[in-house]
């Protein structure tokens, strides 16, 4: 990656991120939209776009500039920024799309790259080969090979320009992934996903999803990803949730030329509208009948403005959703506006895709997870916890008492029931049959079990998943549906003389298991425990073992924060790289004194760490330095050359 390029994650949700992308002409906040500028026809000048919509970067076409003598010579003498009168970052495309649309064009792959460099473009694009959706796999492979060959030569001549190398591969996920991997190994800076315009025009969003996922799987996570030609805000939320950072829109002008208006839910023809269903400055100023009567040229400008207001509005909505941890809710809401998007969500339920998404999903959010439809039960936050429940969690016995879904937190609603059950059979595993699936009472405060809102009446898919999860959890065990005194009588039969563990201790051990793994509780809590609870809420606050402060429990999400003593126990008992973020020798003294860990100093990390997971920080000799909280997963820690990766909580040395 170029020394001029810097991309950092600032906030995140799903596999989406709010990023900061540095270029020579300023820093851009992503996700963002680059309006397409026709250098021949500045209908809304880019400078005005900045004022009207907060546009930070635009995209124009170097092939068009090069083809027109006047534009070419002005661009070469004054630079592209003067040419279109914009002092922010400018990206250019290369003519690939023109060649796809109009057949062979007269451009040399290297000449167009050096031309972009010479007119001082911030991000230039190689002349990739557009892979159409109707290609055979062999044809697509040839197009990918040519694209990769051109990319290899192009990166050598990019100079100080950032270079975009598009991922091609038609509709074939394996080809997309290989293409992405090969491009990822090059000194490229930016990766559009190409060849998707016809797929989006046909609203084949399931195919689009497979393409985005395959491309993302192959690319290093630190490269900004651009969905080439995605100009309709309907697809922005899904694409962002899958990890796309940049969109470009010529749709705003194309639609305006045909009297069409972009809405958050679709598109409509001005003539078909009874009222203006929008309150942007244009739609607030005009009535529908006035707008219909405006003279054509002016109407194009007005509709373009409306279209850009809606598109940038969607970008702001998405950034907000990321910051608040509700991006999936937003994606699902969008999907309810268009059946084709429902098919896309279905793709995400496939285990391999779900698995990939889970790696990027933060461990906790500061808002409750909302049920927004049948897709909700497949959300990575939920599938992750069920994976852990089935594979890590150890029920306290084979006798399971099932309580019906109720008000959360369950252990307060069922306080008397729990104490009645405990008095006759303290070993019984008490589980709530929640809308998501089984929730053992001892982990009912963990995210997202307590922090989720489901309706009382769920759809068939969710109901099916709920019973599937319950059956898996109770397989081979004795399952008693709670029925008051009758259940208590039956439970008496199962009473045994095993030592009784307090509910609080069970909770502490169960949370540690679900958070750190099946063998962590024994290590963290290897002696007599002292559990301190909040006087106000009765919730567990701090856990001491042999008078060492091991962990604190966060009231909001019910997970532990790791204290230094806890971290040291994990460090002592588990070998590297488990729980670890390993930093280089030059960073170690700073971390030891409590400074944040920046990703450029990270040598390696535990592959099972997730964003917002607790971790221990060590040096290359596995010397313990600190405990902290990850902002990135391992893949990201290794690939990002800058930005914060771990926030330190407690460190080994007092700072001087
Ligand atoms: N514009 C829309 N799609 C593409 C593509 O695949 N490649 C390039 N270079 N530009 C595009
Ligand atoms: Zn409007």
XYZ file of C-alpha atoms and ligand atoms in Angstrom:
668
model
C 0.000 0.000 0.000
C 1.155 3.487 -0.799
C 2.815 5.570 1.886
C 0.262 8.296 1.034
C -2.626 6.043 1.871
C -4.055 5.671 5.321
C -7.273 3.980 6.212
C -8.426 3.452 9.777
C -11.510 2.025 11.400
C -13.142 4.490 13.767
C -16.409 2.725 14.587
C -17.895 -0.568 13.523
C -20.994 -2.738 13.355
C -21.756 -5.964 11.453
C -18.840 -6.231 8.970
C -19.350 -2.518 8.281
C -17.144 0.296 9.479
C -16.899 4.020 9.782
C -13.450 4.709 8.413
C -11.118 7.613 7.804
C -9.409 7.535 4.446
C -6.495 9.934 4.022
C -5.592 11.204 0.558
C -3.314 13.973 -0.651
C -6.346 16.251 -0.993
C -7.870 15.615 2.385
C -9.453 13.014 4.575
C -12.728 11.331 3.769
C -15.123 9.683 6.208
C -16.467 6.363 4.961
C -18.957 4.915 4.125
C -19.415 7.585 1.533
C -20.799 8.265 -1.883
C -18.831 9.706 -4.787
C -21.110 11.518 -7.216
C -20.060 10.838 -10.803
C -18.946 14.028 -12.508
C -19.100 14.314 -16.284
C -16.167 16.615 -17.068
C -18.027 17.807 -20.166
C -21.201 18.762 -18.344
C -21.074 20.020 -14.791
C -24.814 19.995 -14.039
C -24.158 20.483 -10.346
C -20.527 21.620 -9.953
C -18.593 19.475 -7.404
C -17.861 22.535 -5.266
C -21.574 23.089 -4.886
C -22.082 19.423 -4.037
C -19.729 19.892 -1.121
C -21.864 22.765 0.142
C -25.255 21.182 -0.581
C -24.708 17.558 0.414
C -21.409 17.451 2.288
C -19.757 15.607 -0.628
C -16.137 14.877 0.312
C -14.879 13.057 -2.764
C -16.062 12.798 -6.363
C -15.324 10.454 -9.242
C -14.831 11.392 -12.852
C -13.608 9.585 -15.924
C -10.027 9.801 -17.136
C -10.894 8.088 -20.408
C -13.326 10.885 -21.297
C -10.815 13.539 -20.228
C -8.065 11.936 -22.288
C -10.266 11.523 -25.358
C -11.230 15.202 -25.589
C -8.296 17.362 -26.721
C -9.408 20.405 -24.791
C -10.036 18.529 -21.524
C -6.819 16.547 -21.919
C -4.554 19.523 -22.392
C -6.208 21.485 -19.558
C -5.976 18.489 -17.250
C -2.319 17.951 -18.111
C -1.384 21.567 -17.623
C -3.582 22.514 -14.643
C -4.449 19.178 -13.049
C -7.789 17.487 -12.648
C -8.700 19.504 -9.544
C -8.677 22.779 -11.495
C -10.397 21.115 -14.436
C -13.511 20.282 -12.449
C -12.948 23.024 -9.871
C -12.821 20.804 -6.776
C -10.095 20.895 -4.170
C -11.086 17.688 -2.360
C -10.000 14.149 -3.289
C -10.828 13.028 -6.816
C -11.047 9.454 -8.029
C -11.045 8.609 -11.722
C -12.221 5.571 -13.630
C -10.315 4.222 -16.596
C -12.640 3.483 -19.511
C -13.427 -0.122 -18.571
C -17.107 0.655 -18.273
C -17.152 2.420 -21.663
C -15.523 -0.615 -23.192
C -18.203 -2.846 -21.625
C -21.004 -0.554 -22.830
C -19.775 0.421 -26.288
C -17.332 -2.324 -27.251
C -13.661 -1.903 -28.007
C -12.180 1.424 -27.055
C -8.821 2.802 -27.900
C -6.899 2.843 -24.615
C -3.651 1.359 -23.575
C -3.798 -0.150 -20.053
C -0.597 1.488 -18.843
C -1.035 4.750 -20.699
C -4.368 5.391 -18.967
C -2.779 4.786 -15.549
C 0.134 7.136 -16.173
C -2.300 9.683 -17.575
C -4.326 9.596 -14.336
C -1.123 9.980 -12.356
C -0.003 12.893 -14.536
C -3.217 14.859 -14.097
C -2.768 14.550 -10.305
C -5.667 12.244 -9.561
C -5.909 11.081 -5.920
C -7.212 7.584 -6.654
C -6.761 6.273 -10.189
C -8.178 3.026 -11.570
C -6.461 0.403 -13.677
C -7.998 -0.716 -16.968
C -9.656 -3.853 -15.618
C -11.659 -6.242 -17.790
C -15.376 -6.039 -17.043
C -16.619 -9.531 -16.221
C -20.215 -9.771 -17.408
C -22.714 -11.997 -15.585
C -23.297 -14.166 -18.675
C -19.653 -15.219 -19.032
C -18.727 -18.887 -18.762
C -16.329 -19.679 -15.944
C -13.494 -20.008 -18.471
C -14.212 -16.640 -20.008
C -14.439 -15.083 -16.569
C -11.119 -16.672 -15.609
C -9.405 -15.172 -18.654
C -10.832 -11.742 -17.816
C -9.581 -12.102 -14.243
C -6.111 -13.121 -15.432
C -5.864 -10.113 -17.743
C -7.081 -7.829 -14.948
C -4.484 -9.208 -12.528
C -1.681 -8.958 -15.134
C -2.602 -5.336 -15.826
C -2.798 -4.614 -12.091
C 0.731 -5.995 -11.583
C 2.133 -3.647 -14.225
C -0.017 -0.691 -13.198
C 1.046 -0.609 -9.533
C 4.644 -0.111 -10.688
C 3.836 3.193 -12.387
C 1.339 4.668 -9.918
C 3.818 7.160 -8.436
C 2.190 9.150 -5.642
C -1.296 8.312 -6.870
C -3.368 5.770 -4.931
C -4.385 2.954 -7.206
C -7.699 1.124 -7.426
C -7.599 -2.470 -8.633
C -11.116 -3.816 -9.225
C -12.057 -7.362 -8.285
C -13.611 -9.166 -11.257
C -14.757 -12.770 -11.724
C -18.334 -12.497 -12.983
C -20.807 -14.473 -10.842
C -18.274 -17.093 -9.714
C -17.468 -16.730 -5.999
C -14.294 -18.806 -6.181
C -12.953 -16.704 -9.041
C -13.854 -13.528 -7.187
C -12.021 -14.721 -4.097
C -8.900 -15.746 -6.033
C -8.901 -12.485 -7.952
C -9.234 -10.567 -4.668
C -6.388 -12.562 -3.078
C -4.065 -11.916 -6.002
C -4.847 -8.203 -6.065
C -4.516 -8.053 -2.293
C -0.914 -9.224 -2.574
C -0.024 -6.286 -4.823
C 0.947 -2.776 -3.849
C -2.624 -1.611 -4.513
C -4.532 0.805 -2.287
C -8.171 0.494 -3.013
C -10.472 -2.198 -4.360
C -13.648 -1.622 -6.265
C -15.854 -4.652 -6.806
C -16.415 -4.505 -10.569
C -18.761 -6.052 -13.068
C -21.815 -5.695 -10.839
C -23.786 -2.988 -12.687
C -25.910 -5.428 -14.769
C -26.476 -7.563 -11.669
C -27.772 -4.585 -9.723
C -29.874 -3.415 -12.666
C -31.596 -6.797 -12.591
C -31.919 -6.552 -8.801
C -30.129 -9.891 -8.382
C -29.176 -9.065 -4.826
C -28.508 -12.648 -3.725
C -25.902 -12.911 -6.506
C -24.562 -9.492 -5.523
C -24.239 -10.685 -1.925
C -22.289 -13.788 -2.975
C -19.985 -11.576 -5.050
C -19.357 -9.046 -2.284
C -18.725 -11.766 0.309
C -16.346 -13.712 -1.938
C -14.419 -10.542 -2.810
C -14.224 -9.440 0.822
C -13.058 -12.890 1.901
C -10.123 -12.604 -0.496
C -9.105 -8.996 0.203
C -6.970 -7.814 3.121
C -9.401 -6.098 5.546
C -7.446 -2.842 5.570
C -8.197 -1.993 1.945
C -11.163 0.288 1.343
C -13.757 -1.466 -0.809
C -15.850 0.326 -3.392
C -18.983 -1.149 -4.956
C -18.572 0.037 -8.542
C -21.711 1.571 -10.021
C -23.909 1.171 -6.939
C -25.849 4.411 -6.946
C -29.179 3.384 -5.484
C -29.458 3.922 -1.720
C -31.555 0.768 -1.416
C -28.412 -1.403 -1.605
C -26.131 0.795 0.521
C -27.036 -0.660 3.943
C -26.574 -4.297 2.885
C -23.336 -3.533 1.058
C -21.970 -1.614 4.058
C -22.944 -4.422 6.446
C -20.890 -6.775 4.247
C -17.890 -4.461 4.356
C -18.185 -2.012 1.437
C -16.934 1.491 2.176
C -17.484 3.525 -0.973
C -20.243 3.931 -3.560
C -20.416 5.994 -6.704
C -23.520 7.414 -8.196
C -24.313 8.344 -11.732
C -27.855 7.221 -10.872
C -28.684 10.669 -9.505
C -28.268 12.221 -12.925
C -29.378 9.262 -15.057
C -32.668 9.067 -13.190
C -33.118 12.837 -13.278
C -32.735 12.799 -17.081
C -35.713 10.417 -17.201
C -37.772 12.420 -14.687
C -37.279 9.743 -12.064
C -36.885 10.325 -8.350
C -34.806 8.177 -6.005
C -36.499 7.285 -2.715
C -35.080 5.387 0.227
C -37.299 2.442 -0.783
C -37.038 2.567 -4.579
C -37.609 4.851 -7.533
C -40.634 6.528 -9.031
C -41.484 8.524 -12.099
C -42.423 12.109 -11.372
C -45.590 11.663 -13.467
C -46.767 8.769 -11.279
C -46.557 10.696 -8.042
C -49.615 12.208 -6.397
C -47.550 14.048 -3.796
C -43.830 14.569 -3.161
C -43.014 11.967 -0.485
C -39.890 13.795 0.623
C -38.920 16.829 2.616
C -35.534 17.665 1.115
C -34.989 21.359 0.314
C -36.215 20.828 -3.275
C -39.367 18.918 -2.328
C -40.065 21.440 0.433
C -39.799 24.343 -1.964
C -41.957 22.975 -4.779
C -45.340 21.289 -4.921
C -45.612 18.280 -7.181
C -47.554 20.229 -9.816
C -45.033 23.072 -9.779
C -42.163 20.609 -10.157
C -43.838 18.895 -13.094
C -44.153 22.268 -14.851
C -40.538 23.378 -14.372
C -38.699 23.654 -17.695
C -36.771 20.438 -18.582
C -33.192 21.630 -18.027
C -33.983 23.169 -14.672
C -36.042 20.093 -13.724
C -33.020 17.852 -14.356
C -31.001 19.966 -11.982
C -33.757 19.956 -9.337
C -34.326 16.194 -9.544
C -30.560 15.577 -9.457
C -30.410 17.616 -6.275
C -33.291 15.696 -4.756
C -31.653 12.401 -5.750
C -28.388 13.392 -4.122
C -30.147 14.618 -0.960
C -31.756 11.191 -0.606
C -28.520 9.327 -1.381
C -26.381 11.309 1.066
C -29.190 11.098 3.620
C -28.936 7.318 3.405
C -25.173 7.501 3.927
C -25.705 9.546 7.098
C -28.376 7.117 8.287
C -25.951 4.225 7.798
C -23.109 5.918 9.662
C -25.493 6.649 12.471
C -26.655 3.028 12.506
C -23.035 1.845 12.734
C -22.286 4.228 15.582
C -25.378 3.065 17.464
C -24.881 -0.639 16.732
C -28.129 -1.033 14.791
C -26.848 -1.602 11.260
C -28.412 -5.072 10.959
C -31.765 -3.662 12.051
C -31.423 -1.063 9.311
C -30.471 -3.677 6.699
C -33.479 -5.785 7.618
C -35.807 -2.811 7.473
C -34.524 -2.006 3.986
C -35.031 -5.627 2.957
C -38.674 -5.374 3.924
C -38.999 -2.673 1.260
C -37.860 -4.906 -1.585
C -38.363 -8.667 -1.952
C -35.108 -9.041 -3.905
C -33.231 -7.866 -0.826
C -34.900 -10.625 1.201
C -33.117 -13.112 -1.058
C -29.851 -11.410 -0.201
C -30.462 -11.850 3.526
C -31.186 -15.517 2.931
C -27.623 -15.874 1.578
C -26.276 -14.663 4.909
C -27.917 -17.546 6.740
C -25.597 -20.055 5.045
C -23.122 -21.321 7.664
C -20.000 -20.350 5.688
C -21.218 -16.770 5.251
C -22.518 -16.527 8.784
C -19.179 -17.731 10.023
C -17.291 -15.109 8.088
C -19.552 -12.310 9.296
C -19.222 -13.431 12.915
C -15.495 -12.663 12.898
C -16.195 -8.966 12.430
C -19.229 -8.633 14.669
C -18.530 -6.758 17.900
C -19.030 -8.858 21.050
C -21.505 -6.394 22.520
C -23.530 -3.359 21.523
C -24.778 -0.571 23.688
C -28.315 -0.982 22.398
C -30.763 -3.847 22.523
C -30.999 -6.103 19.498
C -34.402 -5.673 17.861
C -36.308 -8.399 16.063
C -37.085 -6.967 12.626
C -38.086 -10.141 10.800
C -37.317 -13.791 10.214
C -33.696 -13.020 9.440
C -33.011 -11.724 12.961
C -32.519 -15.165 14.490
C -29.545 -15.707 12.136
C -27.756 -12.559 13.205
C -24.088 -13.251 13.957
C -24.440 -11.983 17.540
C -27.042 -14.709 18.109
C -25.474 -17.567 16.124
C -22.179 -16.893 17.932
C -23.789 -17.316 21.343
C -25.575 -20.507 20.290
C -22.342 -21.918 18.930
C -20.769 -21.273 22.321
C -23.768 -22.587 24.207
C -23.630 -25.909 22.332
C -19.868 -26.299 22.280
C -18.562 -24.530 25.377
C -21.279 -24.310 27.992
C -21.584 -27.100 30.557
C -25.091 -27.531 32.010
C -25.017 -28.148 35.763
C -26.886 -31.428 35.378
C -28.911 -33.575 32.996
C -32.145 -32.386 34.555
C -33.416 -29.347 32.695
C -36.325 -27.303 33.948
C -37.808 -25.227 31.154
C -39.458 -21.939 32.035
C -41.640 -20.166 29.506
C -40.499 -16.945 27.802
C -41.150 -13.955 30.048
C -40.050 -10.471 31.036
C -36.269 -9.850 31.027
C -34.069 -10.192 33.001
C -35.520 -13.638 33.530
C -33.825 -14.362 36.842
C -35.688 -11.473 38.464
C -39.047 -12.384 36.949
C -38.572 -15.972 38.085
C -36.912 -15.200 41.419
C -39.345 -17.272 43.539
C -39.585 -20.090 41.006
C -35.791 -20.351 40.910
C -35.529 -20.427 44.677
C -38.282 -23.083 44.883
C -36.473 -25.247 42.343
C -33.155 -24.748 44.125
C -34.616 -25.807 47.429
C -35.692 -29.214 46.108
C -33.053 -29.861 43.471
C -30.162 -27.376 43.523
C -28.399 -29.142 40.654
C -31.227 -28.670 38.151
C -30.312 -26.617 35.094
C -32.904 -23.859 34.806
C -33.455 -22.673 31.265
C -35.823 -20.168 29.683
C -37.407 -21.253 26.410
C -36.856 -17.830 24.789
C -37.912 -16.734 21.308
C -34.260 -17.024 20.229
C -33.707 -20.444 21.740
C -32.785 -21.796 25.178
C -31.290 -19.319 27.655
C -29.787 -20.860 30.809
C -30.831 -18.685 33.718
C -27.199 -18.226 34.805
C -26.290 -16.385 31.592
C -29.545 -14.483 31.167
C -27.850 -11.108 31.624
C -25.306 -11.634 28.848
C -25.621 -9.794 25.547
C -27.782 -10.382 23.553
C -29.985 -12.609 25.742
C -31.135 -9.800 28.025
C -30.557 -7.011 25.522
C -32.940 -8.158 22.794
C -36.546 -7.501 22.024
C -38.617 -10.122 20.236
C -42.373 -9.987 19.645
C -44.616 -12.498 21.407
C -45.777 -13.761 18.082
C -42.810 -14.920 16.005
C -42.651 -16.073 12.383
C -42.324 -19.710 11.340
C -38.574 -19.575 10.575
C -37.754 -18.093 13.976
C -40.057 -20.582 15.646
C -38.368 -23.442 13.778
C -34.902 -22.202 14.793
C -36.110 -21.812 18.380
C -37.159 -25.480 18.627
C -34.099 -26.669 16.733
C -31.824 -24.905 19.216
C -33.824 -26.132 22.181
C -33.733 -29.732 20.940
C -30.023 -29.555 20.397
C -29.438 -28.192 23.892
C -31.680 -30.714 25.659
C -30.751 -33.765 23.572
C -30.221 -36.809 25.805
C -31.313 -34.917 28.911
C -34.411 -35.015 31.088
C -36.592 -32.052 30.159
C -39.273 -30.850 32.561
C -41.663 -28.095 31.506
C -42.277 -25.877 34.514
C -45.740 -26.632 35.951
C -45.526 -25.352 39.509
C -45.849 -27.813 42.401
C -46.082 -30.814 40.103
C -42.649 -30.040 38.743
C -41.264 -29.517 42.246
C -42.595 -32.927 43.283
C -41.024 -34.549 40.293
C -37.730 -32.768 40.925
C -37.504 -34.217 44.421
C -36.849 -37.562 42.768
C -33.684 -36.210 41.213
C -32.228 -34.657 44.341
C -28.732 -35.959 45.006
C -25.942 -35.327 47.452
C -23.555 -33.454 45.163
C -22.082 -30.306 46.756
C -24.235 -27.262 46.194
C -22.767 -24.296 44.325
C -24.411 -20.907 44.875
C -26.379 -19.348 42.026
C -23.934 -16.416 41.978
C -20.945 -18.693 41.620
C -22.686 -20.688 38.907
C -23.375 -17.429 37.099
C -19.803 -16.226 37.364
C -18.437 -19.534 36.040
C -21.007 -19.763 33.260
C -20.349 -16.224 32.021
C -16.593 -16.885 32.003
C -17.175 -20.059 29.989
C -19.374 -18.311 27.427
C -16.981 -15.389 27.140
C -13.532 -16.987 27.346
C -14.035 -20.643 26.481
C -14.835 -23.999 28.080
C -11.662 -24.217 30.161
C -11.315 -20.617 31.326
C -13.570 -20.597 34.403
C -11.445 -23.169 36.240
C -8.341 -21.122 35.584
C -9.797 -17.724 36.493
C -11.671 -18.964 39.551
C -9.313 -21.560 40.994
C -9.871 -20.778 44.654
C -12.476 -19.411 47.059
C -14.521 -16.648 45.437
C -15.696 -13.386 46.870
C -18.498 -11.964 44.758
C -19.401 -8.315 45.292
C -22.842 -7.141 44.198
C -24.249 -3.699 43.613
C -26.293 -2.469 46.567
C -28.717 -0.701 44.252
C -29.329 -3.277 41.541
C -28.288 -6.536 43.174
C -26.187 -7.267 40.093
C -22.757 -8.862 40.314
C -20.067 -6.173 40.064
C -16.684 -7.634 41.021
C -15.264 -11.102 41.449
C -12.277 -11.783 43.679
C -10.459 -15.091 43.956
C -8.009 -15.618 46.847
C -8.530 -11.872 47.377
C -7.228 -10.984 43.877
C -9.580 -8.902 41.754
C -10.075 -11.149 38.704
C -12.919 -9.607 36.718
C -15.671 -7.008 36.883
C -19.070 -7.548 35.339
C -20.403 -4.797 33.087
C -23.941 -3.856 34.075
C -24.999 -3.018 30.523
C -24.075 -6.198 28.678
C -23.437 -8.757 31.428
C -19.933 -9.634 30.170
C -16.711 -9.441 32.147
C -13.933 -6.908 31.943
C -10.621 -8.555 32.665
C -8.505 -7.201 35.522
C -4.730 -7.558 35.656
C -4.876 -10.551 38.015
C -7.359 -12.287 35.740
C -5.225 -11.576 32.705
C -2.147 -12.955 34.405
C -3.929 -16.185 35.245
C -4.975 -16.646 31.630
C -1.439 -15.797 30.556
C 0.084 -18.334 32.918
C -2.241 -21.215 32.083
C -2.837 -20.878 28.378
C -0.047 -20.948 25.876
C 0.465 -18.365 23.158
C -1.383 -17.115 21.161
C -4.552 -17.763 23.163
C -6.150 -14.510 24.423
C -3.047 -12.655 23.315
C -2.182 -9.626 21.250
C 1.553 -9.768 20.626
C 3.369 -6.461 20.180
C 6.857 -5.686 18.944
C 9.718 -4.867 21.283
C 9.638 -1.143 20.458
C 5.986 -0.842 21.494
C 6.227 -2.960 24.646
C 7.507 -0.207 27.009
C 4.612 2.043 26.014
C 1.968 -0.644 26.431
C 3.420 -1.589 29.779
C 2.801 1.990 30.854
C -0.774 1.974 29.655
C -0.615 3.488 26.150
C -3.056 2.123 23.553
C -1.792 -0.497 21.131
C -1.622 0.685 17.527
C -1.990 -1.958 14.872
C 1.345 -1.193 13.237
C 3.093 -2.602 16.335
C 1.168 -5.860 16.373
C 3.094 -8.983 15.353
C 0.293 -11.471 15.864
C -2.830 -12.179 17.881
C -5.266 -14.898 18.842
C -7.459 -15.666 15.855
C -10.467 -16.151 18.121
C -10.432 -12.579 19.420
C -13.384 -10.515 18.261
C -13.915 -6.753 18.247
C -14.626 -5.595 21.824
C -13.276 -8.841 23.277
C -11.062 -8.745 26.366
C -7.437 -9.601 25.687
C -3.980 -9.762 27.218
C -1.083 -7.928 25.632
C 2.359 -9.526 25.562
C 5.697 -8.888 23.882
C 7.356 -11.214 21.382
C 8.910 -13.215 24.233
C 5.425 -13.682 25.711
C 6.116 -11.331 28.598
C 2.857 -10.055 30.127
C 2.372 -6.310 29.578
C -1.272 -5.420 30.079
C -4.935 -6.339 29.811
C -7.189 -4.478 27.429
C -10.027 -4.520 24.987
C -9.674 -5.270 21.275
C -11.102 -2.887 18.729
C -10.132 -5.155 15.831
C -9.970 -8.883 15.115
C -6.694 -10.635 14.338
C -6.920 -10.289 10.548
C -7.474 -6.558 10.935
C -4.756 -6.137 13.562
C -2.251 -7.687 11.226
C -3.298 -5.878 8.085
C -4.005 -2.295 9.213
C -0.831 -0.229 9.124
C -2.264 2.440 11.406
C -4.973 3.151 13.932
C -5.842 1.937 17.404
C -6.201 -1.811 17.855
C -6.365 -2.379 21.625
C -7.396 -0.056 24.421
C -5.402 -0.821 27.562
C -7.244 -1.127 30.853
C -4.622 -2.235 33.359
C -0.930 -2.386 32.710
C 2.132 -3.889 34.300
C 4.108 -0.783 35.197
C 3.157 2.536 36.705
C 3.907 5.295 34.210
C 6.742 7.577 35.121
N -17.856 1.065 -13.475
C -18.857 0.202 -13.223
N -18.392 -1.068 -13.204
C -17.070 -1.006 -13.438
C -16.030 -2.001 -13.525
O -16.250 -3.194 -13.393
N -14.761 -1.532 -13.748
C -14.498 -0.194 -13.898
N -13.240 0.183 -14.095
N -15.452 0.730 -13.833
C -16.727 0.331 -13.595
Zn -36.805 15.564 -2.220
